[in-house]
Amino acid sequence: MFKRLERGGPTVRFRFEDEEIEAVEGESVAAALLAAGIDTFRTSPLGPARAPYCMIGMCFDCLVSIDGVENRRACQVAVAPGLSVRRQSGARRVG
Amino acid sequence: MRKVDVIVIGAGPAGMAAATHLAERGRDVVVVDDQRTPGGQIYRGAERNAASPARARILGADAARGAALIAAFRASGARYWPESRVWRVTAEREVSLTRNGRSETLGTPVVIAATGAMERPVPVPGWTLPGVMTAGALQTLLKGDGLVPAEPPVLVGSGPLLLLLANQLIAAGVAPAAIVETSVRPWAARGELSLVLEPVARRDLWRGLAMLAKLRRARVPHYRNATEIRIEGSRRAEAVSFVAGGRRQRIAASLFALHEGVIPAQQLSRSLGIAHDFDERHHAFGPRVDGRGESPIPGILFAGDCVRIAGAAAAEHAGRIAAISALRMLTADPALDAAALADEQRQLQAHARIQSLVDAVYPPPAMLAATPDETVICRCENVTAGELRAAVAAGCAGPNQAKSFLRVGMGPCQGRLCGPTVAGLIAEMQHRSVGDVGYFRIRAPLQPVTVGELADMQDA
Ligand SMILES: Cc1cc2nc3c(=O)[nH]c(=O)nc-3n(C[C@H](O)[C@H](O)[C@H](O)COP(=O)(O)OP(=O)(O)OC[C@H]3O[C@@H](n4cnc5c(N)ncnc54)[C@H](O)[C@@H]3O)c2cc1C
Ligand code: FES
């Protein structure tokens, strides 16, 4: 769905579900997943699939679980080596 | 509790200008911003983007202007706290924020909120499907992460930012598959001809005309006054369909960018209980703030697009106006820098007049009334326009009652993405003004705070 403008630069590896994702240092988890062709972040038995909408922390549609902590906004978290990112399903409750 | 002279929330043009002005005059300023680098929305990633030839070519003069502002800000001595999020501000000027995985509270005599704008939500059928983003989201990916769409997207909506994105995409080599404009009235500019003759306005106007010319040269199909927009697809977006030129059209693509202008981000000002007025022309709420950036709460100032949309150049003036007001409070000298203040106010006014021209050419979408019942309006709780209309017909009086009827606005985004629609739809059904209908009550925390972050709360 997205491609990078530039090649090169330091990379970071992390996991999404059972895949290994290579990201560019400094980018957000949401950007790294979109660049890797992942376009569904969240599935829900109650509603349709969702993916990032605003990319600036407003819509909360990019929520994922990161290192076991649910409801993290993927567009607001920078990639870091070894992160373990998972899809969330079902309703989101924050707080 | 730690104390500083001034806390600035937001490192966009407004917050950076305010902080630079204050720090250069020896004040202890802390600037809290959620991004990784300074710049705000327009100048996101500007330092890096100005230094990279591939990106500078696409982002043009904005990246250079942003980098210059950021350099002055970094040299000013203001303390800059990136990746930090303010989740509460009290009327006593206690500011709680999360930073490095922990929460802390600071005290200050003056808060300058410069939290900026958000894109107006565009509730159309299918807007929740993967493959639908905002125009600003595509810009954010471009400026912040160096990502561009792999295939030509379709741009849908209205406003200068949509044209700007189209131009940036052309420069990046992925010209949009089409632009589907909803409401444009170029002739409305005629009523404001005197304004067009002002030098600041002329520069913006030329830029706008140059952008349109570039679109034509790139032969991007351009539809105008489109209505009945729907995004089609089952598991992801596959096409946009709309009515233009008297017939229904359909364009297939893998990515769609929606945009209907930007509106002030109200979360912080609402949480403080400050009154908000509805600007009919711009069709948005903004906090009641005077010409010096002062709100009704002593020591709580606002600057930039979080008050009233007027763009980045105006935001710099508004930032310096708030900084002068802050200095007046800190020095207890109400006449300090009167000439400089008047000059900044005059320049801010000039930009506000340009914005009113933009609002005339790009009127707010008349599509709310036409929102089909099946349209999801609350993305978090999957509440539809029809459900809200039924609740209003059954006696639901306003936005806050709608919350308890339908859970609309109760999800994790705290009503950011449905508030404007809910207020607008209720106003339409009750034949009242949106200002009269009002908005959700907003309470802290404004950003999610985990139990772990709170446990670490250090207020030493
Ligand atoms: C997505 C988007 C893209 C835009 N792109 C352009 C563009 O390319 N060109 C253009 O002319 N205009 C653009 N605009 C319009 C923009 O509003 C103005 O140009 C300009 O950025 C406004 O400056 P500001 O200083 O008022 O606010 P902003 O630049 O928005 O800066 C506000 C800053 O505060 C931060 N913030 C907000 N709340 C908190 C909090 N609670 N805690 C910590 N930090 C917080 C934000 O993340 C942001 O960094 C865009 C607007 C949006 C929403
Ligand atoms: S994409 Fe909207 S909050 Fe992350």
Coordinates of C-alpha atoms and ligand atoms in Angstrom, one line a residue:
Chain A
M1 CA 0.0 0.0 0.0
F2 CA 2.9 2.4 0.7
K3 CA 6.5 2.5 -0.5
R4 CA 9.6 4.3 0.9
L5 CA 11.0 7.4 -0.8
E6 CA 14.5 6.6 0.1
R7 CA 16.6 3.4 0.4
G8 CA 19.2 2.8 3.1
G9 CA 19.4 4.2 6.6
P10 CA 19.6 2.2 9.8
T11 CA 17.0 -0.5 10.2
V12 CA 15.2 -2.1 13.1
R13 CA 13.5 -5.5 13.3
F14 CA 10.4 -6.3 15.2
R15 CA 7.6 -8.9 15.2
F16 CA 4.0 -8.4 14.0
E17 CA 2.0 -11.5 14.9
D18 CA 4.3 -14.2 13.6
E19 CA 6.0 -12.2 10.9
E20 CA 9.3 -10.4 11.2
I21 CA 9.1 -6.8 10.0
E22 CA 12.1 -4.7 8.9
A23 CA 11.5 -1.0 9.7
V24 CA 13.5 2.2 9.4
E25 CA 14.7 3.6 12.6
G26 CA 12.6 6.5 13.8
E27 CA 9.4 5.6 12.0
S28 CA 6.1 4.8 13.8
V29 CA 4.9 1.2 14.3
A30 CA 1.9 2.1 12.1
A31 CA 4.1 3.4 9.3
A32 CA 6.3 0.3 9.4
L33 CA 3.3 -2.0 9.2
L34 CA 1.8 0.0 6.3
A35 CA 5.1 -0.1 4.5
A36 CA 5.2 -3.9 5.0
G37 CA 1.8 -4.2 3.3
I38 CA -0.2 -4.8 6.4
D39 CA -3.5 -3.0 5.9
T40 CA -5.7 -4.5 8.6
F41 CA -4.7 -3.7 12.2
R42 CA -7.7 -4.8 14.0
T43 CA -10.5 -7.3 13.4
S44 CA -13.6 -7.4 15.4
P45 CA -16.4 -9.9 15.5
L46 CA -18.8 -7.0 16.1
G47 CA -17.6 -4.6 13.5
P48 CA -15.6 -4.3 10.3
A49 CA -11.8 -4.5 10.1
R50 CA -9.9 -1.3 10.8
A51 CA -6.6 0.3 9.9
P52 CA -5.0 3.7 10.7
Y53 CA -7.1 6.6 9.6
C54 CA -5.6 9.9 10.9
M55 CA -1.9 9.1 11.8
I56 CA -1.8 11.9 14.4
G57 CA -3.2 10.2 17.4
M58 CA -6.8 11.4 17.1
C59 CA -8.9 8.5 15.8
F60 CA -7.6 5.5 17.9
D61 CA -8.3 3.2 15.0
C62 CA -4.7 2.0 14.9
L63 CA -4.8 0.4 18.4
V64 CA -2.6 -2.7 18.7
S65 CA -1.1 -4.7 21.5
I66 CA 2.6 -4.0 22.0
D67 CA 4.7 -6.2 24.2
G68 CA 1.6 -7.4 25.9
V69 CA 0.1 -4.0 26.6
E70 CA -3.2 -3.5 24.8
N71 CA -4.7 -0.3 23.3
R72 CA -1.4 1.3 22.2
R73 CA -1.8 3.8 19.3
A74 CA 0.6 2.3 16.6
C75 CA 0.9 5.8 15.0
Q76 CA 2.2 7.3 18.2
V77 CA 4.8 4.6 19.1
A78 CA 8.3 4.6 17.5
V79 CA 9.6 1.2 16.3
A80 CA 12.2 -0.4 18.6
P81 CA 14.3 -3.5 18.1
G82 CA 12.5 -6.7 19.3
L83 CA 9.0 -5.2 19.9
S84 CA 6.2 -7.8 19.7
V85 CA 3.1 -6.3 18.1
R86 CA -0.2 -8.0 17.8
R87 CA -3.6 -7.4 16.4
Q88 CA -6.4 -6.8 18.9
S89 CA -9.9 -8.1 18.4
G90 CA -13.2 -7.2 19.9
A91 CA -14.1 -4.0 21.5
R92 CA -11.5 -1.5 22.6
R93 CA -11.6 -0.2 26.1
V94 CA -9.1 2.4 27.2
G95 CA -8.5 3.4 30.8
Chain B
M1 CA 5.8 19.9 42.6
R2 CA 8.4 21.1 40.1
K3 CA 7.8 24.7 39.0
V4 CA 8.7 26.6 35.8
D5 CA 7.9 30.1 34.5
V6 CA 5.8 29.0 31.5
I7 CA 4.6 25.6 30.1
V8 CA 3.9 25.6 26.4
I9 CA 1.8 22.6 25.1
G10 CA 2.6 21.9 21.4
A11 CA 5.8 22.5 19.4
G12 CA 4.1 23.6 16.1
P13 CA 4.7 27.1 14.7
A14 CA 2.5 28.7 17.5
G15 CA 4.2 26.9 20.4
M16 CA 7.7 27.3 19.0
A17 CA 7.3 31.0 18.4
A18 CA 5.9 31.5 21.9
A19 CA 8.7 29.5 23.5
T20 CA 11.4 31.1 21.5
H21 CA 10.2 34.6 22.4
L22 CA 10.1 33.8 26.1
A23 CA 13.3 31.8 26.3
E24 CA 15.2 34.6 24.4
R25 CA 14.1 36.9 27.2
G26 CA 15.5 34.6 29.9
R27 CA 12.4 32.8 31.0
D28 CA 12.4 29.2 32.1
V29 CA 10.1 27.5 29.5
V30 CA 9.2 23.9 29.1
V31 CA 7.7 22.8 25.8
V32 CA 5.8 19.6 25.8
D33 CA 5.0 17.9 22.5
D34 CA 3.9 14.4 21.5
Q35 CA 6.0 14.1 18.4
R36 CA 9.6 12.9 18.1
T37 CA 10.9 16.2 16.7
P38 CA 9.6 19.8 16.7
G39 CA 7.4 21.2 13.9
G40 CA 3.8 20.5 14.6
Q41 CA 1.6 19.4 11.8
I42 CA 2.8 21.6 8.9
Y43 CA 6.5 21.3 9.8
R44 CA 6.5 17.7 10.9
G45 CA 10.0 16.3 10.4
A46 CA 11.1 19.6 8.8
E47 CA 14.7 19.3 9.9
R48 CA 15.2 15.9 8.3
N49 CA 13.0 16.8 5.3
A50 CA 14.9 20.0 4.5
A51 CA 18.2 18.0 4.7
S52 CA 17.1 15.2 2.3
P53 CA 17.1 16.2 -1.4
A54 CA 14.3 13.7 -2.2
R55 CA 12.0 15.0 0.4
A56 CA 12.9 18.7 0.0
R57 CA 12.0 18.5 -3.6
I58 CA 8.5 17.3 -2.7
L59 CA 7.9 19.5 0.3
G60 CA 9.3 22.6 -1.2
A61 CA 9.5 25.9 0.8
D62 CA 7.6 24.6 3.8
A63 CA 10.4 22.3 4.9
A64 CA 12.9 25.1 4.7
R65 CA 10.7 27.5 6.6
G66 CA 10.0 24.9 9.2
A67 CA 13.7 24.1 9.6
A68 CA 14.6 27.7 10.1
L69 CA 11.9 28.1 12.8
I70 CA 13.0 25.0 14.5
A71 CA 16.7 26.1 14.5
A72 CA 15.7 29.3 16.3
F73 CA 13.6 27.4 18.7
R74 CA 16.4 24.9 19.5
A75 CA 18.9 27.8 20.0
S76 CA 16.6 29.8 22.3
G77 CA 17.2 27.9 25.4
A78 CA 13.7 26.7 25.8
R79 CA 13.5 23.1 27.3
Y80 CA 12.0 20.9 24.7
W81 CA 10.3 17.6 25.8
P82 CA 9.5 15.4 22.8
E83 CA 7.4 12.3 22.9
S84 CA 5.6 13.7 25.9
R85 CA 1.8 14.0 26.3
V86 CA -0.2 16.3 28.4
W87 CA -3.2 14.5 29.8
R88 CA -4.6 17.1 32.3
V89 CA -4.4 20.8 32.9
T90 CA -6.2 22.3 35.9
A91 CA -7.5 25.9 36.4
E92 CA -4.8 26.2 39.1
R93 CA -2.3 25.6 36.2
E94 CA -1.1 22.2 37.2
V95 CA 0.0 20.3 34.1
S96 CA 0.1 16.5 34.2
L97 CA 1.9 14.7 31.5
T98 CA 3.4 11.3 30.6
R99 CA 7.0 11.2 29.5
N100 CA 9.5 8.3 29.3
G101 CA 6.8 5.9 30.5
R102 CA 6.0 7.8 33.7
S103 CA 3.6 10.5 34.7
E104 CA 4.5 13.8 36.4
T105 CA 2.8 17.0 37.3
L106 CA 4.4 20.5 37.0
G107 CA 3.2 23.8 38.4
T108 CA 3.4 27.1 36.6
P109 CA 1.9 30.6 36.6
V110 CA 1.3 30.6 32.9
V111 CA 0.2 27.8 30.5
I112 CA 0.3 28.5 26.7
A113 CA -1.8 25.9 24.9
A114 CA -0.8 25.6 21.3
T115 CA -2.3 22.2 20.5
G116 CA -3.3 22.9 16.9
A117 CA -6.0 21.6 14.7
M118 CA -7.4 18.3 13.5
E119 CA -9.0 17.4 10.2
R120 CA -12.8 17.7 10.2
P121 CA -14.3 14.2 10.4
V122 CA -15.8 13.1 7.0
P123 CA -18.6 10.6 7.8
V124 CA -19.5 9.0 4.5
P125 CA -20.6 5.3 4.0
G126 CA -17.5 3.1 4.0
W127 CA -15.1 5.6 5.6
T128 CA -14.1 3.1 8.3
L129 CA -12.8 0.6 5.7
P130 CA -9.0 -0.1 5.6
G131 CA -7.7 1.8 2.6
V132 CA -9.5 5.0 3.6
M133 CA -7.3 7.6 5.4
T134 CA -7.3 11.3 5.8
A135 CA -5.4 13.6 3.5
G136 CA -3.4 14.7 6.6
A137 CA -2.6 11.1 7.3
L138 CA -0.9 10.7 3.9
Q139 CA 1.0 13.9 4.5
T140 CA 2.0 12.7 7.9
L141 CA 3.4 9.4 6.4
L142 CA 5.2 11.5 3.8
K143 CA 6.7 14.1 6.2
G144 CA 7.2 12.0 9.2
D145 CA 8.1 8.6 7.7
G146 CA 9.1 9.2 4.1
L147 CA 6.3 6.9 2.8
V148 CA 4.3 7.5 -0.3
P149 CA 1.3 5.5 -1.7
A150 CA 2.5 2.6 -3.8
E151 CA -0.4 3.1 -6.2
P152 CA -2.2 6.4 -7.2
P153 CA -4.8 7.3 -4.5
V154 CA -8.1 9.1 -5.1
L155 CA -8.5 12.4 -3.2
V156 CA -12.0 13.2 -2.0
G157 CA -13.3 16.3 -0.3
S158 CA -12.4 19.9 -0.3
G159 CA -9.9 22.5 1.0
P160 CA -6.5 23.9 0.3
L161 CA -4.8 21.0 2.0
L162 CA -6.3 18.6 -0.5
L163 CA -4.7 20.5 -3.4
L164 CA -1.4 20.7 -1.5
L165 CA -1.4 17.0 -1.0
A166 CA -2.2 16.4 -4.7
N167 CA 0.8 18.6 -5.6
Q168 CA 3.1 16.8 -3.2
L169 CA 2.0 13.5 -4.6
I170 CA 2.7 14.6 -8.2
A171 CA 6.2 15.8 -7.1
A172 CA 6.7 12.4 -5.5
G173 CA 5.8 10.6 -8.7
V174 CA 2.5 9.2 -7.6
A175 CA 0.0 11.6 -9.2
P176 CA -3.5 11.0 -7.7
A177 CA -5.8 8.8 -9.8
A178 CA -8.4 11.6 -9.4
I179 CA -9.6 14.5 -7.3
V180 CA -13.2 14.4 -6.4
E181 CA -14.0 17.9 -4.9
T182 CA -17.2 18.3 -2.9
S183 CA -17.8 22.0 -2.3
V184 CA -15.8 24.7 -4.1
R185 CA -17.1 28.2 -5.0
P186 CA -14.2 30.0 -6.7
W187 CA -16.5 32.9 -7.6
A188 CA -17.0 33.6 -3.9
A189 CA -13.5 35.1 -4.0
R190 CA -14.9 38.0 -6.1
G191 CA -16.7 39.4 -3.0
E192 CA -13.4 39.7 -1.3
L193 CA -11.4 41.4 -4.1
S194 CA -10.1 44.2 -1.8
L195 CA -8.5 41.6 0.3
V196 CA -6.8 39.9 -2.7
L197 CA -4.9 43.1 -3.2
E198 CA -3.1 42.8 0.1
P199 CA 0.5 41.6 -0.3
V200 CA 0.2 38.7 2.2
A201 CA -3.0 37.5 0.5
R202 CA -1.5 37.8 -3.0
R203 CA 1.4 35.4 -2.1
D204 CA -1.1 32.8 -0.9
L205 CA -3.3 33.3 -3.9
W206 CA -0.4 32.8 -6.4
R207 CA 0.5 29.7 -4.5
G208 CA -3.0 28.4 -4.9
L209 CA -3.2 29.2 -8.6
A210 CA 0.2 27.5 -9.2
M211 CA -1.1 24.4 -7.4
L212 CA -4.1 24.2 -9.7
A213 CA -2.0 24.7 -12.8
K214 CA 0.3 21.9 -11.7
L215 CA -2.8 19.6 -11.4
R216 CA -3.9 20.5 -14.9
R217 CA -0.5 19.9 -16.3
A218 CA -0.3 16.5 -14.6
R219 CA -3.7 15.7 -16.2
V220 CA -5.3 14.6 -12.9
P221 CA -9.0 13.9 -13.6
H222 CA -10.8 16.6 -11.5
Y223 CA -14.5 16.3 -10.6
R224 CA -16.3 19.2 -8.9
N225 CA -19.3 19.6 -6.7
A226 CA -19.5 15.9 -6.1
T227 CA -22.3 14.6 -3.9
E228 CA -23.6 11.3 -2.5
I229 CA -20.1 10.0 -1.8
R230 CA -19.6 6.4 -0.8
I231 CA -16.6 4.2 -0.4
E232 CA -17.3 0.7 -1.6
G233 CA -15.7 -2.5 -0.6
S234 CA -16.3 -5.4 1.8
R235 CA -13.1 -6.1 3.7
R236 CA -11.2 -3.1 2.4
A237 CA -11.9 -0.1 0.2
E238 CA -12.2 -0.9 -3.5
A239 CA -13.8 2.1 -5.1
V240 CA -15.4 5.5 -4.5
S241 CA -18.7 6.3 -6.1
F242 CA -20.3 9.8 -6.3
V243 CA -22.7 11.9 -8.3
A244 CA -21.1 14.7 -10.4
G245 CA -22.1 16.3 -13.6
G246 CA -25.6 14.8 -13.2
R247 CA -24.5 11.2 -13.2
R248 CA -23.1 8.6 -10.8
Q249 CA -19.4 7.8 -11.3
R250 CA -17.2 5.1 -9.9
I251 CA -13.4 5.1 -9.5
A252 CA -11.6 2.0 -8.4
A253 CA -8.4 2.4 -6.4
S254 CA -6.7 0.8 -3.4
L255 CA -6.3 4.0 -1.3
F256 CA -8.6 7.0 -0.7
A257 CA -7.8 10.2 1.1
L258 CA -10.7 12.2 2.6
H259 CA -10.5 15.8 3.7
E260 CA -13.0 18.6 4.5
G261 CA -10.7 21.2 6.1
V262 CA -9.3 21.5 9.6
I263 CA -11.0 22.6 12.8
P264 CA -9.5 23.6 16.2
A265 CA -8.6 20.7 18.5
Q266 CA -11.0 21.3 21.4
Q267 CA -10.1 18.6 23.8
L268 CA -7.9 20.6 26.1
S269 CA -9.9 23.9 26.1
R270 CA -13.2 21.9 26.7
S271 CA -11.7 20.0 29.6
L272 CA -11.0 23.3 31.3
G273 CA -14.7 24.2 31.1
I274 CA -13.9 27.3 28.9
A275 CA -16.9 28.5 26.8
H276 CA -16.7 27.7 23.1
D277 CA -18.3 29.7 20.3
F278 CA -19.4 28.2 17.0
D279 CA -18.0 30.1 14.0
E280 CA -20.8 29.7 11.4
R281 CA -18.6 30.7 8.5
H282 CA -15.9 28.2 9.3
H283 CA -18.4 25.8 10.8
A284 CA -16.4 24.9 13.8
F285 CA -16.2 25.5 17.6
G286 CA -13.3 27.4 19.1
P287 CA -12.6 28.4 22.7
R288 CA -13.5 32.0 23.8
V289 CA -10.1 33.7 23.8
D290 CA -9.4 37.4 23.5
G291 CA -7.0 39.3 21.2
R292 CA -4.2 38.8 23.7
G293 CA -4.6 35.0 23.7
E294 CA -6.1 35.1 27.2
S295 CA -8.9 32.7 28.1
P296 CA -11.4 33.4 30.9
I297 CA -9.1 31.4 33.3
P298 CA -6.3 33.6 34.6
G299 CA -2.9 32.4 33.4
I300 CA -4.2 30.0 30.8
L301 CA -3.5 31.3 27.3
F302 CA -4.2 29.8 23.8
A303 CA -2.4 30.4 20.5
G304 CA -2.6 29.1 16.9
D305 CA -5.0 26.8 15.1
C306 CA -6.4 25.5 18.4
V307 CA -8.3 28.8 18.8
R308 CA -9.3 29.6 15.2
I309 CA -7.9 28.2 12.0
A310 CA -5.7 30.8 10.3
G311 CA -2.7 28.7 9.2
A312 CA 1.0 28.4 10.1
A313 CA 2.1 32.1 9.5
A314 CA -0.7 33.3 11.6
A315 CA 0.1 30.7 14.3
E316 CA 3.6 32.3 14.7
H317 CA 2.1 35.7 15.3
A318 CA -0.4 34.2 17.7
G319 CA 2.4 32.5 19.6
R320 CA 4.3 35.7 20.0
I321 CA 1.1 37.5 21.1
A322 CA 0.6 34.9 23.8
A323 CA 4.3 35.2 24.8
I324 CA 4.0 39.0 25.3
S325 CA 0.8 38.4 27.4
A326 CA 2.7 35.8 29.4
L327 CA 5.6 38.3 30.0
R328 CA 3.0 40.9 31.2
M329 CA 1.7 38.4 33.7
L330 CA 5.2 37.4 34.9
T331 CA 6.4 41.0 35.2
A332 CA 3.1 42.4 36.5
D333 CA 3.5 45.1 33.9
P334 CA 0.3 45.3 31.9
A335 CA 1.7 47.8 29.4
L336 CA 4.8 45.8 28.4
D337 CA 5.8 45.8 24.7
A338 CA 2.6 47.5 23.6
A339 CA 3.9 48.5 20.2
A340 CA 5.2 45.0 19.4
L341 CA 1.9 43.5 20.6
A342 CA -0.1 45.8 18.3
D343 CA 2.1 45.0 15.4
E344 CA 1.7 41.2 15.9
Q345 CA -2.0 41.6 16.3
R346 CA -2.3 43.6 13.0
Q347 CA -0.4 40.8 11.1
L348 CA -2.5 38.1 12.7
Q349 CA -5.6 40.0 11.6
A350 CA -4.4 40.1 8.0
H351 CA -4.0 36.3 8.0
A352 CA -7.4 35.9 9.6
R353 CA -8.9 37.8 6.7
I354 CA -7.2 35.5 4.2
Q355 CA -8.7 32.5 6.0
S356 CA -12.2 34.1 5.7
L357 CA -11.5 34.2 1.9
V358 CA -10.6 30.5 2.0
D359 CA -13.7 29.7 4.0
A360 CA -15.8 31.5 1.3
V361 CA -14.2 29.5 -1.5
Y362 CA -14.4 26.2 0.4
P363 CA -17.6 26.4 2.3
P364 CA -18.3 23.7 5.0
P365 CA -19.7 20.6 3.5
A366 CA -23.5 20.7 3.1
M367 CA -23.5 16.9 3.3
L368 CA -24.5 16.3 6.9
A369 CA -28.2 16.6 6.1
A370 CA -27.7 14.2 3.3
T371 CA -25.7 11.7 5.4
P372 CA -27.4 8.3 4.8
D373 CA -28.8 6.6 7.9
E374 CA -26.4 3.6 7.6
T375 CA -23.3 5.8 7.8
V376 CA -21.1 5.1 10.9
I377 CA -20.6 8.4 12.7
C378 CA -18.9 7.1 15.8
R379 CA -16.0 5.0 14.6
C380 CA -15.2 3.7 18.1
E381 CA -18.7 2.4 19.1
N382 CA -20.0 1.8 15.5
V383 CA -23.0 4.2 16.0
T384 CA -24.8 5.2 12.8
A385 CA -26.4 8.4 11.7
G386 CA -29.8 6.6 11.6
E387 CA -29.4 5.5 15.3
L388 CA -28.6 9.1 16.3
R389 CA -31.6 10.4 14.4
A390 CA -33.9 7.8 16.0
A391 CA -32.6 8.7 19.4
V392 CA -33.2 12.4 18.8
A393 CA -36.7 11.7 17.5
A394 CA -37.3 9.7 20.7
G395 CA -36.4 12.8 22.8
C396 CA -32.6 12.8 23.2
A397 CA -32.0 16.5 23.8
G398 CA -28.3 17.0 23.0
P399 CA -24.8 15.5 22.6
N400 CA -24.4 14.5 26.3
Q401 CA -27.7 12.7 26.4
A402 CA -26.8 11.0 23.2
K403 CA -23.8 9.5 25.0
S404 CA -26.0 7.7 27.5
F405 CA -28.6 6.7 24.8
L406 CA -26.1 5.3 22.4
R407 CA -22.6 5.3 23.8
V408 CA -21.7 7.6 21.0
G409 CA -18.5 9.5 22.0
M410 CA -17.8 7.1 24.9
G411 CA -15.0 5.2 23.1
P412 CA -11.3 5.6 23.2
C413 CA -11.1 8.7 21.0
Q414 CA -13.3 10.5 23.5
G415 CA -15.6 11.9 20.8
R416 CA -12.9 13.6 18.8
L417 CA -14.0 11.8 15.6
C418 CA -17.8 12.0 16.2
G419 CA -18.4 15.2 18.2
P420 CA -18.7 17.6 15.3
T421 CA -21.0 15.3 13.4
V422 CA -23.2 14.6 16.5
A423 CA -23.6 18.3 17.2
G424 CA -24.3 19.0 13.5
L425 CA -26.9 16.3 13.1
I426 CA -28.7 17.2 16.3
A427 CA -28.8 20.8 15.2
E428 CA -30.3 19.9 11.9
M429 CA -33.0 17.7 13.4
Q430 CA -33.9 20.3 16.0
H431 CA -33.7 23.3 13.7
R432 CA -31.2 24.9 16.1
S433 CA -27.8 26.4 15.6
V434 CA -24.9 24.1 16.3
G435 CA -23.6 26.7 18.8
D436 CA -26.9 26.3 20.7
V437 CA -26.8 22.5 20.6
G438 CA -23.3 22.5 22.1
Y439 CA -20.8 19.7 22.4
F440 CA -19.8 16.7 24.6
R441 CA -18.5 17.5 28.0
I442 CA -14.8 16.5 28.0
R443 CA -12.9 15.4 31.0
A444 CA -9.3 14.4 31.7
P445 CA -7.4 12.2 31.1
L446 CA -7.1 13.7 27.6
Q447 CA -4.6 11.0 26.6
P448 CA -4.6 7.4 27.7
V449 CA -2.6 7.0 30.9
T450 CA -1.7 3.5 32.0
V451 CA -1.8 2.4 35.7
G452 CA 1.9 1.8 35.5
E453 CA 2.5 5.4 34.4
L454 CA 0.4 6.7 37.2
A455 CA 2.1 4.5 39.8
D456 CA 5.3 6.2 38.9
M457 CA 3.8 9.6 39.3
Q458 CA 6.6 11.8 40.5
D459 CA 5.6 15.1 41.9
A460 CA 8.7 15.8 43.9
Ligands
LIG1 C1 -2.7 16.4 9.9 C2 -2.5 17.9 9.5 C3 -1.6 18.3 8.5 C4 -1.5 19.6 8.2 N1 -0.6 19.9 7.2 C5 -0.5 21.2 6.8 C6 0.3 21.6 5.7 O1 1.0 20.8 5.1 N2 0.4 22.9 5.4 C7 -0.4 23.8 6.0 O2 -0.3 25.0 5.6 N3 -1.2 23.5 7.0 C8 -1.3 22.2 7.4 N4 -2.1 21.9 8.5 C9 -2.8 23.0 9.2 C10 -2.1 23.3 10.5 O3 -3.2 23.4 11.5 C11 -1.3 24.6 10.5 O4 -0.7 24.8 9.3 C12 -0.3 24.7 11.6 O5 0.4 23.5 11.7 C13 -0.9 25.2 12.8 O6 0.1 25.4 13.8 P1 -0.1 25.3 15.4 O7 1.2 25.7 16.0 O8 -1.3 26.1 15.7 O9 -0.5 23.8 15.6 P2 0.3 22.4 15.2 O10 1.2 22.6 14.1 O11 -0.8 21.4 15.0 O12 1.1 22.0 16.5 C14 0.5 21.5 17.7 C15 1.4 20.4 18.3 O13 0.9 20.1 19.6 C16 0.9 18.7 19.8 N5 0.0 18.4 20.8 C17 -1.4 18.5 20.7 N6 -2.0 18.1 21.9 C18 -1.0 17.7 22.7 C19 -0.9 17.2 24.0 N7 -2.0 17.0 24.8 N8 0.3 16.8 24.5 C20 1.4 17.0 23.8 N9 1.4 17.5 22.6 C21 0.3 17.9 22.0 C22 0.6 18.2 18.4 O14 1.0 16.9 18.2 C23 1.5 19.2 17.5 O15 2.8 18.7 17.4 C24 -2.3 20.6 8.9 C25 -3.1 20.2 9.9 C26 -3.3 18.9 10.2 C27 -4.3 18.5 11.3
FES2 S1 -4.2 6.4 13.1 FE1 -5.5 7.7 14.2 S2 -4.8 7.5 16.2 FE2 -3.4 6.3 15.1

